[in-house]
Tab-separated table of C-alpha atoms in Angstrom:
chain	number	residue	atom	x	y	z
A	256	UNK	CA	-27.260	-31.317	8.894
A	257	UNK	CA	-25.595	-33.959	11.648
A	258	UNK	CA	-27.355	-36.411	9.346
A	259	UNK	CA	-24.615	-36.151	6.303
A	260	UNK	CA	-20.994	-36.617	6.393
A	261	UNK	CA	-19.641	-34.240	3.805
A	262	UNK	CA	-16.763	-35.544	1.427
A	263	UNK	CA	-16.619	-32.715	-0.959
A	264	UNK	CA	-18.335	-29.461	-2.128
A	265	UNK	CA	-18.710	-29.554	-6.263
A	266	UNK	CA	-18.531	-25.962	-8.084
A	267	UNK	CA	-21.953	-24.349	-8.528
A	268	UNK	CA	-23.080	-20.800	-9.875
A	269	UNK	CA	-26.290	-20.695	-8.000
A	270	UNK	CA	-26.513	-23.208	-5.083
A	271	UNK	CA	-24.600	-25.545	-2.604
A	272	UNK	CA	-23.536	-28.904	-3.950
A	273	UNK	CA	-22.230	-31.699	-1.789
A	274	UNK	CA	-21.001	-35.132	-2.082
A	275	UNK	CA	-21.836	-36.817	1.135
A	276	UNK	CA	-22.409	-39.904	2.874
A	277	UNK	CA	-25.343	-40.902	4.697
A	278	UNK	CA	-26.590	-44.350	6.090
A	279	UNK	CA	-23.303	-45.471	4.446
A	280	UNK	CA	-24.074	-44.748	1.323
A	281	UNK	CA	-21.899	-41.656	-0.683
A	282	UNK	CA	-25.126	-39.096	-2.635
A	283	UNK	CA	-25.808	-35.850	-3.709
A	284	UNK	CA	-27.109	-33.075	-1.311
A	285	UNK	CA	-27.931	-29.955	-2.699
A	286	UNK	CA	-29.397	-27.053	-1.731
A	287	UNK	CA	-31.198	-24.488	-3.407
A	288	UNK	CA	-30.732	-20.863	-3.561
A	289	UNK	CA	-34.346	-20.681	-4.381
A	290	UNK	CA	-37.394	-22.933	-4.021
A	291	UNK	CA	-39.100	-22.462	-7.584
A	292	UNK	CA	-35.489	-23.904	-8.586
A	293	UNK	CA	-35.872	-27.038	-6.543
A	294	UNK	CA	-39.131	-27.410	-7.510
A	295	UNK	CA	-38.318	-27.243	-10.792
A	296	UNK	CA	-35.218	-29.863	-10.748
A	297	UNK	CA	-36.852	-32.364	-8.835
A	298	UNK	CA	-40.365	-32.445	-11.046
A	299	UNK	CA	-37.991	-32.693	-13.641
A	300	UNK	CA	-35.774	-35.601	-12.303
A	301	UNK	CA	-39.235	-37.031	-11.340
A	302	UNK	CA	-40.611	-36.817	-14.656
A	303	UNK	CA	-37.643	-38.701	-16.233
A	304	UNK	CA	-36.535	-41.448	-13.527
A	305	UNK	CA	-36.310	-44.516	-15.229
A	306	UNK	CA	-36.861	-42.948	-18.865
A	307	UNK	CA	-33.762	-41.474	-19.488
A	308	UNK	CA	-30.145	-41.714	-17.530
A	309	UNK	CA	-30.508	-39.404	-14.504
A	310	UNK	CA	-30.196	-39.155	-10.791
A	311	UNK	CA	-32.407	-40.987	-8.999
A	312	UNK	CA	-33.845	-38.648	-6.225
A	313	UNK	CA	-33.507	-39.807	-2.591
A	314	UNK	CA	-35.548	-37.305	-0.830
A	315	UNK	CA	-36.512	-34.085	-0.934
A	316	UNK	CA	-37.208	-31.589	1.857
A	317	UNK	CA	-39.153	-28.146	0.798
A	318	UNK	CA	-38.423	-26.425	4.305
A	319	UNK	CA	-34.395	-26.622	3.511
A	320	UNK	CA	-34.859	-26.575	0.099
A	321	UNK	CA	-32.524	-29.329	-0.169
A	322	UNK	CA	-32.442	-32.498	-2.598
A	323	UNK	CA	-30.984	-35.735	-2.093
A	324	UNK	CA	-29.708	-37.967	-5.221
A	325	UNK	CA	-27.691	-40.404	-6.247
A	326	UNK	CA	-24.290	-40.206	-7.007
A	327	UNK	CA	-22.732	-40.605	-10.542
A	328	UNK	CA	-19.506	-41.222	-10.272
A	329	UNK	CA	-17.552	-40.827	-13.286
A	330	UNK	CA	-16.050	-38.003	-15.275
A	331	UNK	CA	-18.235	-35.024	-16.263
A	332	UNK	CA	-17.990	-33.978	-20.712
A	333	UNK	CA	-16.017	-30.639	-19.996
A	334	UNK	CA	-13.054	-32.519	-18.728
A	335	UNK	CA	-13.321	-35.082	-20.954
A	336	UNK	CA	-12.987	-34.004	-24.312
A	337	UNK	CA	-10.494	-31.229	-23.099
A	338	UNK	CA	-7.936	-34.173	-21.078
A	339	UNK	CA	-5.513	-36.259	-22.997
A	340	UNK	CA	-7.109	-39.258	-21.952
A	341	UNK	CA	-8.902	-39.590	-24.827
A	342	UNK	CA	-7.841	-39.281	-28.720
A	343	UNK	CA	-10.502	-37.478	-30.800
A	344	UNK	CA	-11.727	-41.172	-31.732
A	345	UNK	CA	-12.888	-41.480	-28.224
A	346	UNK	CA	-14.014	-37.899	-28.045
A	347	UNK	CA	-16.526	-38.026	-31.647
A	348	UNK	CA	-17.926	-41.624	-29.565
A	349	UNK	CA	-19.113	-39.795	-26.403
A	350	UNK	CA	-20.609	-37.092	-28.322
A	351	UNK	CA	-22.692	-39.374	-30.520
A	352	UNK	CA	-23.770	-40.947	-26.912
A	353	UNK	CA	-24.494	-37.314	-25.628
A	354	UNK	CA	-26.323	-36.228	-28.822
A	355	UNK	CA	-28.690	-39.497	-28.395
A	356	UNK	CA	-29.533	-38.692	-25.058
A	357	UNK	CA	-30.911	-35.586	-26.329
A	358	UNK	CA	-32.840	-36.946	-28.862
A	359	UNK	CA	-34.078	-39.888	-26.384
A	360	UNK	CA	-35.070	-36.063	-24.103
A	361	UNK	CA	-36.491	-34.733	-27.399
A	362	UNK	CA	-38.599	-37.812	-28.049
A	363	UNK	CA	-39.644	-38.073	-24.430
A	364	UNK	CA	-40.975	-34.446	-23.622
A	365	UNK	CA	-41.888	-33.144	-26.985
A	366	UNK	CA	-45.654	-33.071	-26.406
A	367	UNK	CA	-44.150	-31.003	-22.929
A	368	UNK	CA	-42.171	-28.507	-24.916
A	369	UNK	CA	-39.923	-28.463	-22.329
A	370	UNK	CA	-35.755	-27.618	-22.644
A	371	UNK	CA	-34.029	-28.762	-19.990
A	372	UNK	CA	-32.049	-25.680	-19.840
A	373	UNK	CA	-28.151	-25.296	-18.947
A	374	UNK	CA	-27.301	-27.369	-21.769
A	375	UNK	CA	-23.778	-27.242	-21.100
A	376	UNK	CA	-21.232	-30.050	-21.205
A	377	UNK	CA	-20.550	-29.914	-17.386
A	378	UNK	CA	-24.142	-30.751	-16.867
A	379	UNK	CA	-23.087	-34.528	-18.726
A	380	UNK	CA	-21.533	-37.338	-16.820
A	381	UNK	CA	-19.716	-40.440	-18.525
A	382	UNK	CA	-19.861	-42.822	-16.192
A	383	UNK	CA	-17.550	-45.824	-15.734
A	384	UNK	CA	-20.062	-47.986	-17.514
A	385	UNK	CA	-19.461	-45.666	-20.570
A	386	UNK	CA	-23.583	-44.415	-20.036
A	387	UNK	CA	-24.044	-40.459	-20.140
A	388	UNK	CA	-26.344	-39.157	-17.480
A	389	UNK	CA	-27.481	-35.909	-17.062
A	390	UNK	CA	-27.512	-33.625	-14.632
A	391	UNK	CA	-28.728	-30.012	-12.867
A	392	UNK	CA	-32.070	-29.470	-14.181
A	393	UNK	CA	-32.732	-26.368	-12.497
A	394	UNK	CA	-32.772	-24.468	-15.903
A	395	UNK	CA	-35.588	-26.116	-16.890
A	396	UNK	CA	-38.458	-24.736	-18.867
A	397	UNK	CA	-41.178	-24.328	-21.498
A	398	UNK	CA	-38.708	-23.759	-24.877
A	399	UNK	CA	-37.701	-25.462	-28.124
A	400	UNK	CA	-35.199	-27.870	-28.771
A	401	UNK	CA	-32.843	-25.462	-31.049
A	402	UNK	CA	-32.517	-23.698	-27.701
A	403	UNK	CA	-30.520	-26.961	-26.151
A	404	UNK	CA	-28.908	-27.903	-29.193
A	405	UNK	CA	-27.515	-24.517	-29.839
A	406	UNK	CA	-26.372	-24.235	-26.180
A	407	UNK	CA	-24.517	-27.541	-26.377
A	408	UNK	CA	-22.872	-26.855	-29.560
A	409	UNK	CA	-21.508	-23.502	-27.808
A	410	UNK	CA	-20.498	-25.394	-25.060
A	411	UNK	CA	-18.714	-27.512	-27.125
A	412	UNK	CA	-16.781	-24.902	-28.821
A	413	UNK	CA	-16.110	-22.789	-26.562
A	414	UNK	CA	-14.526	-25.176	-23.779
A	415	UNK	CA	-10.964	-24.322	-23.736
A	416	UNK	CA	-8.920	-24.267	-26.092
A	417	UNK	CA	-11.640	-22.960	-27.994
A	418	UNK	CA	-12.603	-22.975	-31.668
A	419	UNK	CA	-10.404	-25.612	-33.001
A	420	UNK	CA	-10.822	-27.546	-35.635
A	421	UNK	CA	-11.214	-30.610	-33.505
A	422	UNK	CA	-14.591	-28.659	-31.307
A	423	UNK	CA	-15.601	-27.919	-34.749
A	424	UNK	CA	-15.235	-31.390	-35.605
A	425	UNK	CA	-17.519	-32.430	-32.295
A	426	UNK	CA	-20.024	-30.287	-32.608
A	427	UNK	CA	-20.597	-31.374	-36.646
A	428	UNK	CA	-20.762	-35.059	-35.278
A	429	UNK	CA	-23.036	-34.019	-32.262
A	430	UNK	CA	-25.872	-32.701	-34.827
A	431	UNK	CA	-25.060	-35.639	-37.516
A	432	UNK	CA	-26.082	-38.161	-34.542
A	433	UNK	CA	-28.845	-35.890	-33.116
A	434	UNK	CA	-32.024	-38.065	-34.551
A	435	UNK	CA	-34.946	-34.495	-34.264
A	436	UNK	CA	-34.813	-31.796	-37.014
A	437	UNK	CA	-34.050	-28.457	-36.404
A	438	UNK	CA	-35.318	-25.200	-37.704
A	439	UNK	CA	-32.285	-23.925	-39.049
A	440	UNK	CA	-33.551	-20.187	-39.110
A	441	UNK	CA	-34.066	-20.148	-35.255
A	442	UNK	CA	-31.270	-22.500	-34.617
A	443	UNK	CA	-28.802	-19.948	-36.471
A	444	UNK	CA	-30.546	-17.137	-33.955
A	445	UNK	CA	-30.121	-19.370	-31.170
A	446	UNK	CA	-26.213	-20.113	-31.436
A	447	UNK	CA	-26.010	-15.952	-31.871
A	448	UNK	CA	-28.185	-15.315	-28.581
A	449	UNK	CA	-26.249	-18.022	-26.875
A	450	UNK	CA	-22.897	-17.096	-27.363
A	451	UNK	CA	-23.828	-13.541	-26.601
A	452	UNK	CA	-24.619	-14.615	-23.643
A	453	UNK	CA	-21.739	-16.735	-22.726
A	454	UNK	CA	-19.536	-13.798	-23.805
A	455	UNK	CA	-21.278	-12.172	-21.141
A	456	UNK	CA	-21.202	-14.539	-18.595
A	457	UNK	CA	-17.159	-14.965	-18.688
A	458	UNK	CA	-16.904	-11.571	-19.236
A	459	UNK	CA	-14.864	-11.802	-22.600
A	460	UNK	CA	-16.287	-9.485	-25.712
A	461	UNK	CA	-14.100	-11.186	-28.076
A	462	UNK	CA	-15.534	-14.696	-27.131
A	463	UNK	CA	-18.836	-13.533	-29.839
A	464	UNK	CA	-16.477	-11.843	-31.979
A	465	UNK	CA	-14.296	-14.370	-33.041
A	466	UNK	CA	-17.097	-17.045	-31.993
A	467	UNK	CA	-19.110	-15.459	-34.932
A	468	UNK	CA	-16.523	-15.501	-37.546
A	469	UNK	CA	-15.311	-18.761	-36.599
A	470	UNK	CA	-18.496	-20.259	-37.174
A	471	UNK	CA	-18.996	-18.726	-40.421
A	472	UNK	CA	-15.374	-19.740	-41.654
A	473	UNK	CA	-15.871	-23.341	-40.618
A	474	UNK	CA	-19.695	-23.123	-42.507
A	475	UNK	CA	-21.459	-24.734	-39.283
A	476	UNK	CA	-24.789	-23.135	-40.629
A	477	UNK	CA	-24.404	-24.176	-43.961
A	478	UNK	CA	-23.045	-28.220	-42.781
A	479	UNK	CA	-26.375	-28.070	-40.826
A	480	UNK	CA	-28.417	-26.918	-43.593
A	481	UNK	CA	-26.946	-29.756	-45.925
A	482	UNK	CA	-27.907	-32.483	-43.171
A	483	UNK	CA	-31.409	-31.293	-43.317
A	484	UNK	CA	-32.038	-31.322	-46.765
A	485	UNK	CA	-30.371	-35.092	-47.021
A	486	UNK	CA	-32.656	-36.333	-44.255
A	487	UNK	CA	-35.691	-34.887	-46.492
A	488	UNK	CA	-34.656	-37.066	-48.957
């Protein structure tokens, strides 16, 4: 890989993620633990270049399973609404941008019935234009849109600190601005399943317990169920 300078390694669950330079210009390598995931990131990228804010892919090489895009610089969602840069003002802003990028995604691949999978706010870039871009597509798949909705609003609440009023306040705001209904029935089952398996992931069985009966004493369920029946009206 003499072809890449490499500036820094980003954290990644599954693959190798670099920020490099090459032919002077700073990008994205990363490399693939698998090549079904590759595949499945770049068709997706590929699918919604110039649709919807993403990275714009470079190159691709199969043999290496690696994948060359552009980099976003900016700040990615975790860090943001969790730093004292920004008031809760600022905060309730970028997630009415973030929930109209998924509605923009909605809109754009609902004949597809595609999710894009890892719907997590580390997978969101602000950059310093103030656009949100998404990122990591490797998740993607056939699914519903409850599926990314419900993983987002998890996200949401459960970056750290978790469960406060002001996450509570975010996510409520997030499905206000998000434009596609939802099934509440298999939205409900969907924040369940997903914070089942976050619990899971980070190793913490109280994370569902007190997940679950923080979402029933703040009435997400019943807030979402009130939104639907005043955009039937």
């Amino acid at each position: 890989m003499s072809e890449f300078e490499f500036l820094e390694r980003f954290k990644s669950r599954k693959n190798r993620v670099y920020r490099v330079r090459a032919n002077g210009e700073t990008k994205v390598l990363k490399i693939f633990s698998s090549s079904e995931s590759l595949d499945r990131e770049y068709q997706m990228l590929d699918l919604l270049k110039d649709r919807l804010n993403v990275p714009r892919i470079h190159s691709i090489e199969r043999r290496r399973r690696m994948l060359v895009m552009e980099f976003i610089e900016g700040k990615n969602l975790c860090d943001l609404v969790n730093s004292t840069e920004y008031d809760i003002t600022d905060n309730l802003r970028i997630i009415e941008k973030l929930a109209r990028w998924f509605s923009d995604f909605r809109l754009l691949l609902k004949d597809k019935q595609m999710v894009r999978g890892d719907s997590i706010l580390r997978n969101f870039i602000l950059d310093y234009k103030g656009e949100i871009y998404g990122v990591d597509f490797e998740e993607s798949r056939k699914g519903r849109a409850e599926e990314d909705i419900a993983e987002i609003c998890i996200s949401i609440l459960t970056t750290h600190p978790e469960f406060t009023e002001e996450k509570f306040e975010l996510c409520k705001r997030f499905l206000k601005a998000y434009s596609g209904n939802i099934d509440t029935l298999f939205f409900r089952k969907q924040l369940f399943k997903t914070l089942e398996k976050f619990s899971i992931r980070r190793g913490d069985v109280a994370l569902k317990d007190t997940g679950v009966k923080e979402m029933k004493k703040h009435g997400l369920i019943w807030y979402l169920d009130n939104l639907q029946k005043e955009r039937s009206i």
